[in-house]
Amino acid sequence: MYKEKKIAFVFPGQGSQYIGMGMDLLEKDPEFLRVFNLFQTKTGHDLVSIMGIGPESLLTTTTFTQPATLAHSVMALKMFKKALKEKAIDLKADFVAGHSLGEFSALVSNEVLNFEDALYLVYKRGEFMLKANDNTPFAMAAVLGMEPATIKEVCEEASKQHLVVAANYNSPVQTVISGTKEGVELAGSIAKGRGAKKIMLLPVGGPFHSPLIKNAATWLSEEMERISFKNAQIPIISNIDASPEREAEKIKNKLIHQVTSPVQWVDTVKYFGEQSVDICIEFGPQIIVSKFIAKINENIKTFNIDKFDDIAKVISEFEAI
C-alpha cells in the first residue's frame, strides 16, 4: 500500500532541458501563463517562446535554462497534485530535494517560495553565475568510473598548480569537476592516469559550484533579501550537507553557500536510505536524477513526470502498489 511508503519528491538541475519542454503542461492551467507573463514583464524575456521553439542556443544559456527547468518542474508537480486531489488520493512527500538548481524547485514544492518569486530568482541566479567568473578561462568535466573520494584527492593535487574542485557528486561512478581550464585539464589527466574510464567536458557557461564564482553568492544573497521565504512544511535535504532543513533563514544561507559548494547528491540519496525512503518521484524535463538514484541505492523505486501523460501513468502505478 502506497500510504505505508516513505516518499521523496526530487527535482533536476541544468542539463535536462529540451526544445518543447513543458508546453503540454502549460496549456492545462491558465495560472501558469499568468506567471510566465509576469516573468516577461519583469525581465523583458518571453520564456514560453524560448522553451517552446528555442533557439537551442538561447535555451541552453544558463540565464534561461534555470527558469525554464524550474518552470517545467513546478508545472509538472502542480498538475500531479491536482490529479491526486481529483482522485481523492492522499499522497504526500516526506522529504523534498533538488539537484543544484533543482533545490529551488524543491522549495516551491514545500511552499518555502512561491512560483513567481522562484522563477525570477533563478533567472537572476543564472545571470549572476555567468557574470561572476570575470573572464578567467574555465571548464567543467564529468569524471566517469572513479570513486568520489579519489576524485577529491585528484582535485586537491591538481589545485596545487591550478584551481579545480569536485562540484557535483552525482553517483558513485560520476563526479563533475569545475574550475580553471588548466585545473580541469590537469585533474582530468591525473584521473585518467589513476584509472578513470572517461573524462567528458561539459558545455557550460561558467565554473559552477567553484570558488571562481564567489561573487555570484554575494549577489544572490542580496537578491534573496527582496523575496519572502517561509519555513518549510516538508524537510528539504540541502545540497551542501545532505541534511534536512525547515527554517527559512538557514535555507537561505545554504542556498548562498550552494553556489560555490559541491552538490552532495550521493549523500542525499544515502540519507534517503537511512530514513527508509521507498519511492522518489522526479518532476521535470527528461529522466536525470532518477538515474543517479538508481546507481546509489537500487532499493529506492523511482517515478518520473516530464509530460502531462506521465501523470496518469504514475498515479496508476501507485494505485497498484
mmCIF file of C-alpha atoms in Angstrom:
data_model
loop_
_atom_site.group_PDB
_atom_site.id
_atom_site.type_symbol
_atom_site.label_atom_id
_atom_site.label_comp_id
_atom_site.label_asym_id
_atom_site.label_seq_id
_atom_site.Cartn_x
_atom_site.Cartn_y
_atom_site.Cartn_z
ATOM 1 C CA MET A 1 0.000 0.000 0.000
ATOM 2 C CA TYR A 2 1.486 3.338 -1.067
ATOM 3 C CA LYS A 3 0.222 5.066 2.115
ATOM 4 C CA GLU A 4 2.697 2.978 4.094
ATOM 5 C CA LYS A 5 5.635 4.058 1.910
ATOM 6 C CA LYS A 6 8.013 6.917 2.574
ATOM 7 C CA ILE A 7 8.185 9.239 -0.426
ATOM 8 C CA ALA A 8 10.558 11.962 -1.606
ATOM 9 C CA PHE A 9 9.890 14.481 -4.364
ATOM 10 C CA VAL A 10 13.076 15.251 -6.331
ATOM 11 C CA PHE A 11 13.943 17.809 -8.991
ATOM 12 C CA PRO A 12 16.656 18.004 -11.691
ATOM 13 C CA GLY A 13 19.059 20.846 -12.402
ATOM 14 C CA GLN A 14 20.622 22.152 -15.582
ATOM 15 C CA GLY A 15 21.283 19.791 -18.455
ATOM 16 C CA SER A 16 17.802 18.292 -18.646
ATOM 17 C CA GLN A 17 16.246 20.982 -20.862
ATOM 18 C CA TYR A 18 14.945 20.409 -24.404
ATOM 19 C CA ILE A 19 13.046 22.377 -27.049
ATOM 20 C CA GLY A 20 9.313 21.993 -26.425
ATOM 21 C CA MET A 21 9.736 21.316 -22.713
ATOM 22 C CA GLY A 22 6.661 21.878 -20.587
ATOM 23 C CA MET A 23 4.389 23.011 -23.423
ATOM 24 C CA ASP A 24 1.806 20.276 -22.841
ATOM 25 C CA LEU A 25 1.687 21.212 -19.146
ATOM 26 C CA LEU A 26 1.437 24.952 -19.782
ATOM 27 C CA GLU A 27 -1.900 24.654 -21.570
ATOM 28 C CA LYS A 28 -3.537 22.825 -18.672
ATOM 29 C CA ASP A 29 -3.804 25.753 -16.262
ATOM 30 C CA PRO A 30 -4.202 29.485 -17.074
ATOM 31 C CA GLU A 31 -2.362 30.314 -13.842
ATOM 32 C CA PHE A 32 0.870 29.104 -15.439
ATOM 33 C CA LEU A 33 0.579 31.582 -18.288
ATOM 34 C CA ARG A 34 -0.043 34.390 -15.803
ATOM 35 C CA VAL A 35 3.244 33.562 -14.070
ATOM 36 C CA PHE A 36 5.110 33.480 -17.398
ATOM 37 C CA ASN A 37 3.578 36.811 -18.393
ATOM 38 C CA LEU A 38 4.690 38.354 -15.118
ATOM 39 C CA PHE A 39 8.193 36.984 -15.711
ATOM 40 C CA GLN A 40 8.230 38.618 -19.163
ATOM 41 C CA THR A 41 7.089 41.927 -17.687
ATOM 42 C CA LYS A 42 9.894 41.844 -15.097
ATOM 43 C CA THR A 43 12.705 40.611 -17.355
ATOM 44 C CA GLY A 44 11.696 41.502 -20.903
ATOM 45 C CA HIS A 45 12.105 37.858 -21.992
ATOM 46 C CA ASP A 46 9.456 35.536 -23.445
ATOM 47 C CA LEU A 47 10.336 32.337 -21.594
ATOM 48 C CA VAL A 48 7.416 30.429 -23.153
ATOM 49 C CA SER A 49 8.829 31.053 -26.622
ATOM 50 C CA ILE A 50 12.349 30.086 -25.536
ATOM 51 C CA MET A 51 11.089 26.824 -24.014
ATOM 52 C CA GLY A 52 8.750 26.056 -26.889
ATOM 53 C CA ILE A 53 10.720 26.929 -30.014
ATOM 54 C CA GLY A 54 14.166 27.976 -28.825
ATOM 55 C CA PRO A 55 16.557 28.552 -30.397
ATOM 56 C CA GLU A 56 18.580 25.926 -28.553
ATOM 57 C CA SER A 57 21.500 28.337 -28.181
ATOM 58 C CA LEU A 58 19.238 30.548 -26.064
ATOM 59 C CA LEU A 59 17.585 27.746 -24.084
ATOM 60 C CA THR A 60 20.994 26.329 -23.134
ATOM 61 C CA THR A 61 22.194 29.710 -21.858
ATOM 62 C CA THR A 62 22.275 29.449 -18.065
ATOM 63 C CA THR A 63 20.172 32.588 -17.622
ATOM 64 C CA PHE A 64 17.244 30.865 -19.374
ATOM 65 C CA THR A 65 17.994 27.211 -18.659
ATOM 66 C CA GLN A 66 17.460 27.757 -14.953
ATOM 67 C CA PRO A 67 13.980 29.346 -15.053
ATOM 68 C CA ALA A 68 12.914 27.020 -17.893
ATOM 69 C CA THR A 69 13.821 23.916 -15.893
ATOM 70 C CA LEU A 70 12.247 25.232 -12.706
ATOM 71 C CA ALA A 71 9.058 26.180 -14.565
ATOM 72 C CA HIS A 72 8.771 22.732 -16.112
ATOM 73 C CA SER A 73 9.322 21.017 -12.747
ATOM 74 C CA VAL A 74 6.818 23.182 -10.903
ATOM 75 C CA MET A 75 4.126 22.798 -13.571
ATOM 76 C CA ALA A 76 4.575 19.018 -13.531
ATOM 77 C CA LEU A 77 4.304 18.954 -9.748
ATOM 78 C CA LYS A 78 1.227 21.180 -9.622
ATOM 79 C CA MET A 79 -0.610 19.141 -12.245
ATOM 80 C CA PHE A 80 0.301 15.941 -10.392
ATOM 81 C CA LYS A 81 -1.104 17.346 -7.148
ATOM 82 C CA LYS A 82 -4.259 18.473 -8.965
ATOM 83 C CA ALA A 83 -4.758 14.972 -10.395
ATOM 84 C CA LEU A 84 -4.288 13.431 -6.953
ATOM 85 C CA LYS A 85 -6.914 15.762 -5.494
ATOM 86 C CA GLU A 86 -9.394 14.932 -8.250
ATOM 87 C CA LYS A 87 -8.976 11.235 -7.498
ATOM 88 C CA ALA A 88 -9.093 11.826 -3.722
ATOM 89 C CA ILE A 89 -5.673 10.208 -3.345
ATOM 90 C CA ASP A 90 -3.811 11.221 -0.195
ATOM 91 C CA LEU A 91 -0.192 11.068 -1.361
ATOM 92 C CA LYS A 92 2.325 13.456 0.177
ATOM 93 C CA ALA A 93 6.090 13.743 0.292
ATOM 94 C CA ASP A 94 8.047 13.069 3.456
ATOM 95 C CA PHE A 95 11.108 14.844 2.042
ATOM 96 C CA VAL A 96 11.998 17.041 -0.926
ATOM 97 C CA ALA A 97 15.353 17.596 -2.608
ATOM 98 C CA GLY A 98 16.721 19.052 -5.810
ATOM 99 C CA HIS A 99 19.988 18.780 -7.699
ATOM 100 C CA SER A 100 21.687 22.214 -7.720
ATOM 101 C CA LEU A 101 19.136 24.485 -9.445
ATOM 102 C CA GLY A 102 16.544 21.824 -8.593
ATOM 103 C CA GLU A 103 16.791 22.833 -4.947
ATOM 104 C CA PHE A 104 14.787 25.951 -5.834
ATOM 105 C CA SER A 105 12.094 23.791 -7.462
ATOM 106 C CA ALA A 106 12.027 21.748 -4.267
ATOM 107 C CA LEU A 107 11.484 24.942 -2.266
ATOM 108 C CA VAL A 108 8.402 25.749 -4.349
ATOM 109 C CA SER A 109 7.119 22.220 -3.757
ATOM 110 C CA ASN A 110 7.177 22.662 0.022
ATOM 111 C CA GLU A 111 5.916 26.272 -0.096
ATOM 112 C CA VAL A 112 9.102 27.993 1.052
ATOM 113 C CA LEU A 113 8.986 30.065 -2.148
ATOM 114 C CA ASN A 114 6.099 30.873 -4.447
ATOM 115 C CA PHE A 115 6.323 30.056 -8.164
ATOM 116 C CA GLU A 116 6.633 33.681 -9.306
ATOM 117 C CA ASP A 117 9.459 34.583 -6.933
ATOM 118 C CA ALA A 118 11.372 31.355 -7.577
ATOM 119 C CA LEU A 119 11.196 31.809 -11.346
ATOM 120 C CA TYR A 120 12.634 35.311 -11.164
ATOM 121 C CA LEU A 121 15.208 34.354 -8.524
ATOM 122 C CA VAL A 122 16.734 31.535 -10.586
ATOM 123 C CA TYR A 123 16.805 33.819 -13.628
ATOM 124 C CA LYS A 124 18.928 36.228 -11.591
ATOM 125 C CA ARG A 125 20.960 33.323 -10.201
ATOM 126 C CA GLY A 126 21.830 32.241 -13.734
ATOM 127 C CA GLU A 127 22.734 35.798 -14.661
ATOM 128 C CA PHE A 128 24.975 36.139 -11.607
ATOM 129 C CA MET A 129 26.699 32.800 -12.220
ATOM 130 C CA LEU A 130 27.622 33.833 -15.757
ATOM 131 C CA LYS A 131 28.760 37.302 -14.724
ATOM 132 C CA ALA A 132 30.791 36.273 -11.671
ATOM 133 C CA ASN A 133 33.666 34.459 -13.368
ATOM 134 C CA ASP A 134 35.395 37.670 -14.510
ATOM 135 C CA ASN A 135 36.856 36.278 -17.753
ATOM 136 C CA THR A 136 39.009 33.534 -16.188
ATOM 137 C CA PRO A 137 39.278 30.607 -18.665
ATOM 138 C CA PHE A 138 37.196 27.843 -17.104
ATOM 139 C CA ALA A 139 35.880 24.337 -17.664
ATOM 140 C CA MET A 140 33.709 21.648 -16.141
ATOM 141 C CA ALA A 141 34.023 17.936 -16.817
ATOM 142 C CA ALA A 142 32.354 14.713 -15.746
ATOM 143 C CA VAL A 143 34.783 12.103 -14.464
ATOM 144 C CA LEU A 144 33.394 8.612 -15.054
ATOM 145 C CA GLY A 145 34.382 5.349 -13.439
ATOM 146 C CA MET A 146 36.212 6.692 -10.383
ATOM 147 C CA GLU A 147 35.227 6.841 -6.711
ATOM 148 C CA PRO A 148 34.272 10.299 -5.424
ATOM 149 C CA ALA A 149 36.888 10.259 -2.662
ATOM 150 C CA THR A 150 39.645 9.601 -5.193
ATOM 151 C CA ILE A 151 38.427 12.424 -7.420
ATOM 152 C CA LYS A 152 38.517 14.795 -4.455
ATOM 153 C CA GLU A 153 42.148 13.796 -3.857
ATOM 154 C CA VAL A 154 42.921 14.335 -7.548
ATOM 155 C CA CYS A 155 41.446 17.840 -7.412
ATOM 156 C CA GLU A 156 43.430 18.694 -4.308
ATOM 157 C CA GLU A 157 46.615 17.558 -6.038
ATOM 158 C CA ALA A 158 45.877 19.470 -9.240
ATOM 159 C CA SER A 159 44.920 22.607 -7.277
ATOM 160 C CA LYS A 160 48.488 22.966 -6.071
ATOM 161 C CA GLN A 161 49.059 24.322 -9.576
ATOM 162 C CA HIS A 162 45.640 25.375 -10.920
ATOM 163 C CA LEU A 163 42.308 25.674 -9.103
ATOM 164 C CA VAL A 164 39.859 22.802 -9.600
ATOM 165 C CA VAL A 165 37.264 21.288 -7.264
ATOM 166 C CA ALA A 166 34.755 18.453 -7.154
ATOM 167 C CA ALA A 167 31.482 20.222 -7.978
ATOM 168 C CA ASN A 168 28.757 17.561 -8.252
ATOM 169 C CA TYR A 169 28.886 14.195 -6.501
ATOM 170 C CA ASN A 170 26.252 12.667 -8.784
ATOM 171 C CA SER A 171 26.778 8.939 -8.251
ATOM 172 C CA PRO A 172 29.448 6.504 -7.067
ATOM 173 C CA VAL A 173 30.797 6.424 -10.642
ATOM 174 C CA GLN A 174 30.234 10.012 -11.808
ATOM 175 C CA THR A 175 31.593 13.205 -10.290
ATOM 176 C CA VAL A 176 31.712 16.572 -12.037
ATOM 177 C CA ILE A 177 34.776 18.770 -11.539
ATOM 178 C CA SER A 178 34.894 22.531 -12.005
ATOM 179 C CA GLY A 179 37.487 25.287 -12.033
ATOM 180 C CA THR A 180 40.077 26.931 -14.221
ATOM 181 C CA LYS A 181 40.575 25.459 -17.672
ATOM 182 C CA GLU A 182 44.126 24.417 -16.745
ATOM 183 C CA GLY A 183 42.950 22.927 -13.452
ATOM 184 C CA VAL A 184 40.224 20.798 -15.023
ATOM 185 C CA GLU A 185 42.601 19.611 -17.749
ATOM 186 C CA LEU A 186 45.280 18.709 -15.198
ATOM 187 C CA ALA A 187 42.823 16.947 -12.879
ATOM 188 C CA GLY A 188 41.420 15.039 -15.846
ATOM 189 C CA SER A 189 44.899 13.915 -16.845
ATOM 190 C CA ILE A 190 45.717 12.780 -13.298
ATOM 191 C CA ALA A 191 42.376 10.972 -13.009
ATOM 192 C CA LYS A 192 42.981 9.176 -16.308
ATOM 193 C CA GLY A 193 46.359 8.069 -15.033
ATOM 194 C CA ARG A 194 44.716 6.644 -11.913
ATOM 195 C CA GLY A 195 42.151 4.614 -13.828
ATOM 196 C CA ALA A 196 39.190 6.887 -14.594
ATOM 197 C CA LYS A 197 37.239 5.435 -17.528
ATOM 198 C CA LYS A 198 36.376 8.714 -19.214
ATOM 199 C CA ILE A 199 36.733 12.481 -18.834
ATOM 200 C CA MET A 200 33.864 14.266 -20.550
ATOM 201 C CA LEU A 201 33.996 18.048 -20.964
ATOM 202 C CA LEU A 202 30.617 19.700 -20.375
ATOM 203 C CA PRO A 203 29.142 22.584 -22.390
ATOM 204 C CA VAL A 204 28.593 25.086 -19.575
ATOM 205 C CA GLY A 205 28.577 28.845 -19.203
ATOM 206 C CA GLY A 206 30.755 29.041 -16.112
ATOM 207 C CA PRO A 207 32.758 27.152 -13.472
ATOM 208 C CA PHE A 208 29.690 26.390 -11.367
ATOM 209 C CA HIS A 209 29.970 25.262 -7.740
ATOM 210 C CA SER A 210 33.541 26.540 -7.533
ATOM 211 C CA PRO A 211 35.239 29.474 -5.762
ATOM 212 C CA LEU A 212 35.671 31.185 -9.137
ATOM 213 C CA ILE A 213 32.072 32.420 -8.976
ATOM 214 C CA LYS A 214 32.038 33.523 -5.333
ATOM 215 C CA ASN A 215 30.677 36.948 -6.321
ATOM 216 C CA ALA A 216 27.510 35.227 -7.538
ATOM 217 C CA ALA A 217 26.850 34.056 -3.987
ATOM 218 C CA THR A 218 27.077 37.632 -2.712
ATOM 219 C CA TRP A 219 24.751 38.960 -5.406
ATOM 220 C CA LEU A 220 22.281 36.111 -4.876
ATOM 221 C CA SER A 221 22.227 36.840 -1.149
ATOM 222 C CA GLU A 222 21.321 40.465 -1.857
ATOM 223 C CA GLU A 223 18.600 39.411 -4.297
ATOM 224 C CA MET A 224 17.076 36.952 -1.833
ATOM 225 C CA GLU A 225 16.616 39.712 0.730
ATOM 226 C CA ARG A 226 13.941 41.154 -1.570
ATOM 227 C CA ILE A 227 11.995 37.892 -1.624
ATOM 228 C CA SER A 228 9.830 36.242 1.020
ATOM 229 C CA PHE A 229 10.977 32.831 2.277
ATOM 230 C CA LYS A 230 8.751 30.763 4.580
ATOM 231 C CA ASN A 231 9.631 27.912 6.880
ATOM 232 C CA ALA A 232 9.342 24.548 5.139
ATOM 233 C CA GLN A 233 6.316 22.345 5.754
ATOM 234 C CA ILE A 234 8.284 19.338 4.480
ATOM 235 C CA PRO A 235 12.016 18.948 5.237
ATOM 236 C CA ILE A 236 14.286 19.873 2.335
ATOM 237 C CA ILE A 237 17.530 17.933 2.066
ATOM 238 C CA SER A 238 20.205 20.523 1.393
ATOM 239 C CA ASN A 239 22.724 20.144 -1.433
ATOM 240 C CA ILE A 240 25.662 21.318 0.638
ATOM 241 C CA ASP A 241 25.416 18.915 3.578
ATOM 242 C CA ALA A 242 22.663 16.392 2.715
ATOM 243 C CA SER A 243 20.831 17.205 5.933
ATOM 244 C CA PRO A 244 17.168 18.163 6.477
ATOM 245 C CA GLU A 245 16.205 21.783 6.971
ATOM 246 C CA ARG A 246 12.961 23.609 7.719
ATOM 247 C CA GLU A 247 13.964 27.089 8.919
ATOM 248 C CA ALA A 248 13.748 29.814 6.282
ATOM 249 C CA GLU A 249 16.903 31.696 7.292
ATOM 250 C CA LYS A 250 19.010 28.539 7.365
ATOM 251 C CA ILE A 251 17.630 27.511 3.980
ATOM 252 C CA LYS A 252 18.637 30.879 2.540
ATOM 253 C CA ASN A 253 22.148 30.594 3.969
ATOM 254 C CA LYS A 254 22.567 27.149 2.483
ATOM 255 C CA LEU A 255 21.416 28.389 -0.925
ATOM 256 C CA ILE A 256 24.096 31.080 -0.796
ATOM 257 C CA HIS A 257 26.821 28.566 0.035
ATOM 258 C CA GLN A 258 25.482 26.160 -2.585
ATOM 259 C CA VAL A 259 26.725 28.469 -5.358
ATOM 260 C CA THR A 260 30.369 27.667 -4.575
ATOM 261 C CA SER A 261 29.979 24.324 -2.774
ATOM 262 C CA PRO A 262 29.744 20.809 -4.213
ATOM 263 C CA VAL A 263 26.341 19.206 -4.748
ATOM 264 C CA GLN A 264 26.219 16.282 -2.324
ATOM 265 C CA TRP A 265 23.743 14.166 -4.259
ATOM 266 C CA VAL A 266 25.285 10.827 -3.297
ATOM 267 C CA ASP A 267 24.965 11.696 0.387
ATOM 268 C CA THR A 268 21.427 12.996 -0.195
ATOM 269 C CA VAL A 269 20.326 9.628 -1.559
ATOM 270 C CA LYS A 270 22.193 7.847 1.239
ATOM 271 C CA TYR A 271 20.194 9.973 3.680
ATOM 272 C CA PHE A 272 17.002 8.838 1.950
ATOM 273 C CA GLY A 273 18.135 5.274 2.514
ATOM 274 C CA GLU A 274 18.848 5.916 6.191
ATOM 275 C CA GLN A 275 15.341 7.362 6.551
ATOM 276 C CA SER A 276 13.813 4.321 4.824
ATOM 277 C CA VAL A 277 12.543 6.271 1.819
ATOM 278 C CA ASP A 278 10.907 3.757 -0.522
ATOM 279 C CA ILE A 279 9.987 5.944 -3.504
ATOM 280 C CA CYS A 280 11.322 9.033 -5.264
ATOM 281 C CA ILE A 281 9.196 10.937 -7.779
ATOM 282 C CA GLU A 282 11.184 13.147 -10.151
ATOM 283 C CA PHE A 283 9.427 16.186 -11.606
ATOM 284 C CA GLY A 284 10.969 17.892 -14.608
ATOM 285 C CA PRO A 285 12.370 17.512 -18.110
ATOM 286 C CA GLN A 286 13.659 14.048 -19.035
ATOM 287 C CA ILE A 287 14.961 11.459 -16.550
ATOM 288 C CA ILE A 288 18.043 12.775 -14.777
ATOM 289 C CA VAL A 289 18.326 12.447 -11.003
ATOM 290 C CA SER A 290 16.420 9.145 -11.019
ATOM 291 C CA LYS A 291 19.321 7.599 -12.924
ATOM 292 C CA PHE A 292 21.723 8.818 -10.260
ATOM 293 C CA ILE A 293 19.444 7.469 -7.525
ATOM 294 C CA ALA A 294 19.408 4.020 -9.147
ATOM 295 C CA LYS A 295 23.209 3.905 -9.094
ATOM 296 C CA ILE A 296 23.363 4.955 -5.435
ATOM 297 C CA ASN A 297 20.513 2.925 -3.930
ATOM 298 C CA GLU A 298 18.827 0.313 -6.126
ATOM 299 C CA ASN A 299 16.209 -0.334 -3.442
ATOM 300 C CA ILE A 300 14.562 3.045 -3.954
ATOM 301 C CA LYS A 301 11.881 2.889 -6.634
ATOM 302 C CA THR A 302 11.732 5.923 -8.935
ATOM 303 C CA PHE A 303 8.952 7.505 -10.972
ATOM 304 C CA ASN A 304 9.286 10.370 -13.448
ATOM 305 C CA ILE A 305 6.871 13.074 -14.539
ATOM 306 C CA ASP A 306 8.099 15.002 -17.573
ATOM 307 C CA LYS A 307 4.998 15.213 -19.778
ATOM 308 C CA PHE A 308 1.349 15.575 -18.814
ATOM 309 C CA ASP A 309 0.558 11.994 -19.887
ATOM 310 C CA ASP A 310 3.120 10.706 -17.370
ATOM 311 C CA ILE A 311 0.866 11.809 -14.510
ATOM 312 C CA ALA A 312 -1.892 9.266 -15.176
ATOM 313 C CA LYS A 313 0.698 6.517 -15.628
ATOM 314 C CA VAL A 314 2.405 7.284 -12.325
ATOM 315 C CA ILE A 315 -0.881 7.501 -10.417
ATOM 316 C CA SER A 316 -1.971 4.196 -11.929
ATOM 317 C CA GLU A 317 1.245 2.542 -10.779
ATOM 318 C CA PHE A 318 0.828 3.990 -7.293
ATOM 319 C CA GLU A 319 -2.713 2.655 -7.047
ATOM 320 C CA ALA A 320 -1.362 -0.789 -7.897
ATOM 321 C CA ILE A 321 1.206 -0.735 -5.060
#
